[in-house]
Amino acid sequence: QVQLVESGGGLVQPGGSLRLSCAASGIIFRIYDMGWYRQTPGKERELVAAIARDGKTNYADSVRGRFTMSRDNGKKTVYLQMNSLKPEDTAVYYCNVLQSWGGTTPVLSWGQGAQVTVSS
């Protein structure tokens, strides 16, 4: 059964840090490019970070320099280290397999997501 399970969300003050995890099952994880998306109410889900199967990364301008995406193929898990968090980073964060490198189209059904709230 193909499944994506996000964890690590929570409430953090502006300037703080969080680390999200996304564990995949039912796929040959190491051959896929992966992405972290986020969504706020009333807005479309947006891709904020991507990691290729060879480990190269790419980031949205809004998070570049603050967020770092990584992967552990042995654990079939991707991570999103989020530093210097801002209130505008508040969203539900999801991971997914990318249809192609450089694109934003997800492949799998969405998991439950991880709520990140940045507030004082």
mmCIF file of C-alpha atoms in Angstrom:
data_model
loop_
_atom_site.group_PDB
_atom_site.id
_atom_site.type_symbol
_atom_site.label_atom_id
_atom_site.label_comp_id
_atom_site.label_asym_id
_atom_site.label_seq_id
_atom_site.Cartn_x
_atom_site.Cartn_y
_atom_site.Cartn_z
ATOM 1 C CA GLN A 1 0.000 0.000 0.000
ATOM 2 C CA VAL A 2 1.404 3.365 -1.042
ATOM 3 C CA GLN A 3 1.402 5.833 1.818
ATOM 4 C CA LEU A 4 2.977 9.141 2.822
ATOM 5 C CA VAL A 5 2.998 10.086 6.499
ATOM 6 C CA GLU A 6 4.090 13.558 7.575
ATOM 7 C CA SER A 7 5.107 14.416 11.138
ATOM 8 C CA GLY A 8 6.926 17.039 13.172
ATOM 9 C CA GLY A 9 4.580 19.980 12.901
ATOM 10 C CA GLY A 10 3.657 22.236 15.781
ATOM 11 C CA LEU A 11 3.473 25.732 17.195
ATOM 12 C CA VAL A 12 6.651 27.787 17.140
ATOM 13 C CA GLN A 13 7.494 31.432 17.754
ATOM 14 C CA PRO A 14 8.741 33.648 14.930
ATOM 15 C CA GLY A 15 12.437 33.043 14.403
ATOM 16 C CA GLY A 16 12.188 29.500 15.676
ATOM 17 C CA SER A 17 12.866 26.180 13.976
ATOM 18 C CA LEU A 18 11.033 22.957 13.208
ATOM 19 C CA ARG A 19 11.965 19.760 11.428
ATOM 20 C CA LEU A 20 9.340 17.927 9.435
ATOM 21 C CA SER A 21 9.589 14.296 8.407
ATOM 22 C CA CYS A 22 7.747 12.360 5.718
ATOM 23 C CA ALA A 23 7.931 8.588 5.668
ATOM 24 C CA ALA A 24 6.999 6.798 2.461
ATOM 25 C CA SER A 25 5.904 3.209 2.048
ATOM 26 C CA GLY A 26 4.891 1.060 -0.890
ATOM 27 C CA ILE A 27 7.224 2.742 -3.404
ATOM 28 C CA ILE A 28 10.832 2.302 -4.558
ATOM 29 C CA PHE A 29 11.668 5.509 -2.755
ATOM 30 C CA ARG A 30 15.251 5.971 -3.933
ATOM 31 C CA ILE A 31 14.342 6.407 -7.607
ATOM 32 C CA TYR A 32 11.926 9.283 -7.096
ATOM 33 C CA ASP A 33 12.280 13.020 -6.897
ATOM 34 C CA MET A 34 10.398 14.306 -3.868
ATOM 35 C CA GLY A 35 8.815 17.602 -2.894
ATOM 36 C CA TRP A 36 7.477 19.428 0.131
ATOM 37 C CA TYR A 37 4.328 21.453 -0.458
ATOM 38 C CA ARG A 38 2.323 23.739 1.784
ATOM 39 C CA GLN A 39 -1.232 24.995 1.765
ATOM 40 C CA THR A 40 -3.086 27.710 3.626
ATOM 41 C CA PRO A 41 -6.887 28.135 3.663
ATOM 42 C CA GLY A 42 -8.180 29.617 0.443
ATOM 43 C CA LYS A 43 -4.930 29.166 -1.428
ATOM 44 C CA GLU A 44 -3.605 26.515 -3.757
ATOM 45 C CA ARG A 45 -1.009 24.084 -2.550
ATOM 46 C CA GLU A 46 2.467 25.333 -3.472
ATOM 47 C CA LEU A 47 5.753 23.503 -3.858
ATOM 48 C CA VAL A 48 8.339 24.985 -1.506
ATOM 49 C CA ALA A 49 11.218 22.503 -1.692
ATOM 50 C CA ALA A 50 12.315 19.629 -3.909
ATOM 51 C CA ILE A 51 15.031 17.007 -3.790
ATOM 52 C CA ALA A 52 16.100 14.874 -6.708
ATOM 53 C CA ARG A 53 17.030 11.208 -6.442
ATOM 54 C CA ASP A 54 20.670 12.266 -6.722
ATOM 55 C CA GLY A 55 20.284 14.667 -3.793
ATOM 56 C CA LYS A 56 20.277 18.006 -5.593
ATOM 57 C CA THR A 57 17.767 20.449 -4.156
ATOM 58 C CA ASN A 58 15.693 23.419 -5.225
ATOM 59 C CA TYR A 59 13.647 25.893 -3.223
ATOM 60 C CA ALA A 60 10.937 28.476 -3.674
ATOM 61 C CA ASP A 61 12.200 32.028 -3.314
ATOM 62 C CA SER A 62 10.066 32.470 -0.209
ATOM 63 C CA VAL A 63 11.992 29.820 1.735
ATOM 64 C CA ARG A 64 15.428 29.732 0.100
ATOM 65 C CA GLY A 65 18.153 30.208 2.679
ATOM 66 C CA ARG A 66 15.849 29.280 5.563
ATOM 67 C CA PHE A 67 14.588 25.787 4.683
ATOM 68 C CA THR A 68 16.701 22.725 3.918
ATOM 69 C CA MET A 69 15.331 19.537 2.415
ATOM 70 C CA SER A 70 17.134 16.230 2.775
ATOM 71 C CA ARG A 71 16.446 12.550 2.284
ATOM 72 C CA ASP A 72 17.398 9.200 3.781
ATOM 73 C CA ASN A 73 16.813 6.508 1.183
ATOM 74 C CA GLY A 74 17.418 3.732 3.694
ATOM 75 C CA LYS A 75 14.590 5.027 5.859
ATOM 76 C CA LYS A 76 12.445 6.057 2.872
ATOM 77 C CA THR A 77 12.084 9.449 4.508
ATOM 78 C CA VAL A 78 12.450 13.068 3.476
ATOM 79 C CA TYR A 79 12.981 15.903 5.901
ATOM 80 C CA LEU A 80 12.384 19.626 5.879
ATOM 81 C CA GLN A 81 14.480 21.644 8.296
ATOM 82 C CA MET A 82 12.809 25.011 8.727
ATOM 83 C CA ASN A 83 14.757 27.823 10.371
ATOM 84 C CA SER A 84 14.028 31.511 10.928
ATOM 85 C CA LEU A 85 10.336 30.781 10.676
ATOM 86 C CA LYS A 86 7.937 33.603 9.882
ATOM 87 C CA PRO A 87 4.190 33.911 10.501
ATOM 88 C CA GLU A 88 3.661 33.607 6.743
ATOM 89 C CA ASP A 89 5.143 30.095 6.891
ATOM 90 C CA THR A 90 2.026 29.001 8.780
ATOM 91 C CA ALA A 91 0.420 26.255 6.688
ATOM 92 C CA VAL A 92 -0.230 22.552 6.425
ATOM 93 C CA TYR A 93 2.861 20.914 4.950
ATOM 94 C CA TYR A 94 2.716 17.840 2.723
ATOM 95 C CA CYS A 95 5.251 15.739 0.899
ATOM 96 C CA ASN A 96 4.779 13.917 -2.396
ATOM 97 C CA VAL A 97 6.566 12.283 -5.279
ATOM 98 C CA LEU A 98 7.279 14.723 -8.104
ATOM 99 C CA GLN A 99 6.191 13.799 -11.605
ATOM 100 C CA SER A 100 9.375 15.317 -13.035
ATOM 101 C CA TRP A 101 12.345 17.333 -11.853
ATOM 102 C CA GLY A 102 11.703 21.011 -12.350
ATOM 103 C CA GLY A 103 7.954 20.523 -12.297
ATOM 104 C CA THR A 104 5.424 20.864 -9.518
ATOM 105 C CA THR A 105 2.936 18.109 -10.320
ATOM 106 C CA PRO A 106 2.535 15.537 -7.547
ATOM 107 C CA VAL A 107 2.036 11.870 -8.285
ATOM 108 C CA LEU A 108 0.508 10.219 -5.242
ATOM 109 C CA SER A 109 -2.535 10.811 -3.078
ATOM 110 C CA TRP A 110 -1.904 13.301 -0.304
ATOM 111 C CA GLY A 111 -1.173 12.279 3.248
ATOM 112 C CA GLN A 112 -2.683 13.950 6.282
ATOM 113 C CA GLY A 113 -0.079 16.715 6.318
ATOM 114 C CA ALA A 114 1.682 18.415 9.209
ATOM 115 C CA GLN A 115 0.303 21.661 10.638
ATOM 116 C CA VAL A 116 2.938 24.330 11.205
ATOM 117 C CA THR A 117 1.853 27.431 13.081
ATOM 118 C CA VAL A 118 4.244 30.341 13.560
ATOM 119 C CA SER A 119 2.917 32.748 16.131
ATOM 120 C CA SER A 120 3.971 34.619 19.231
#
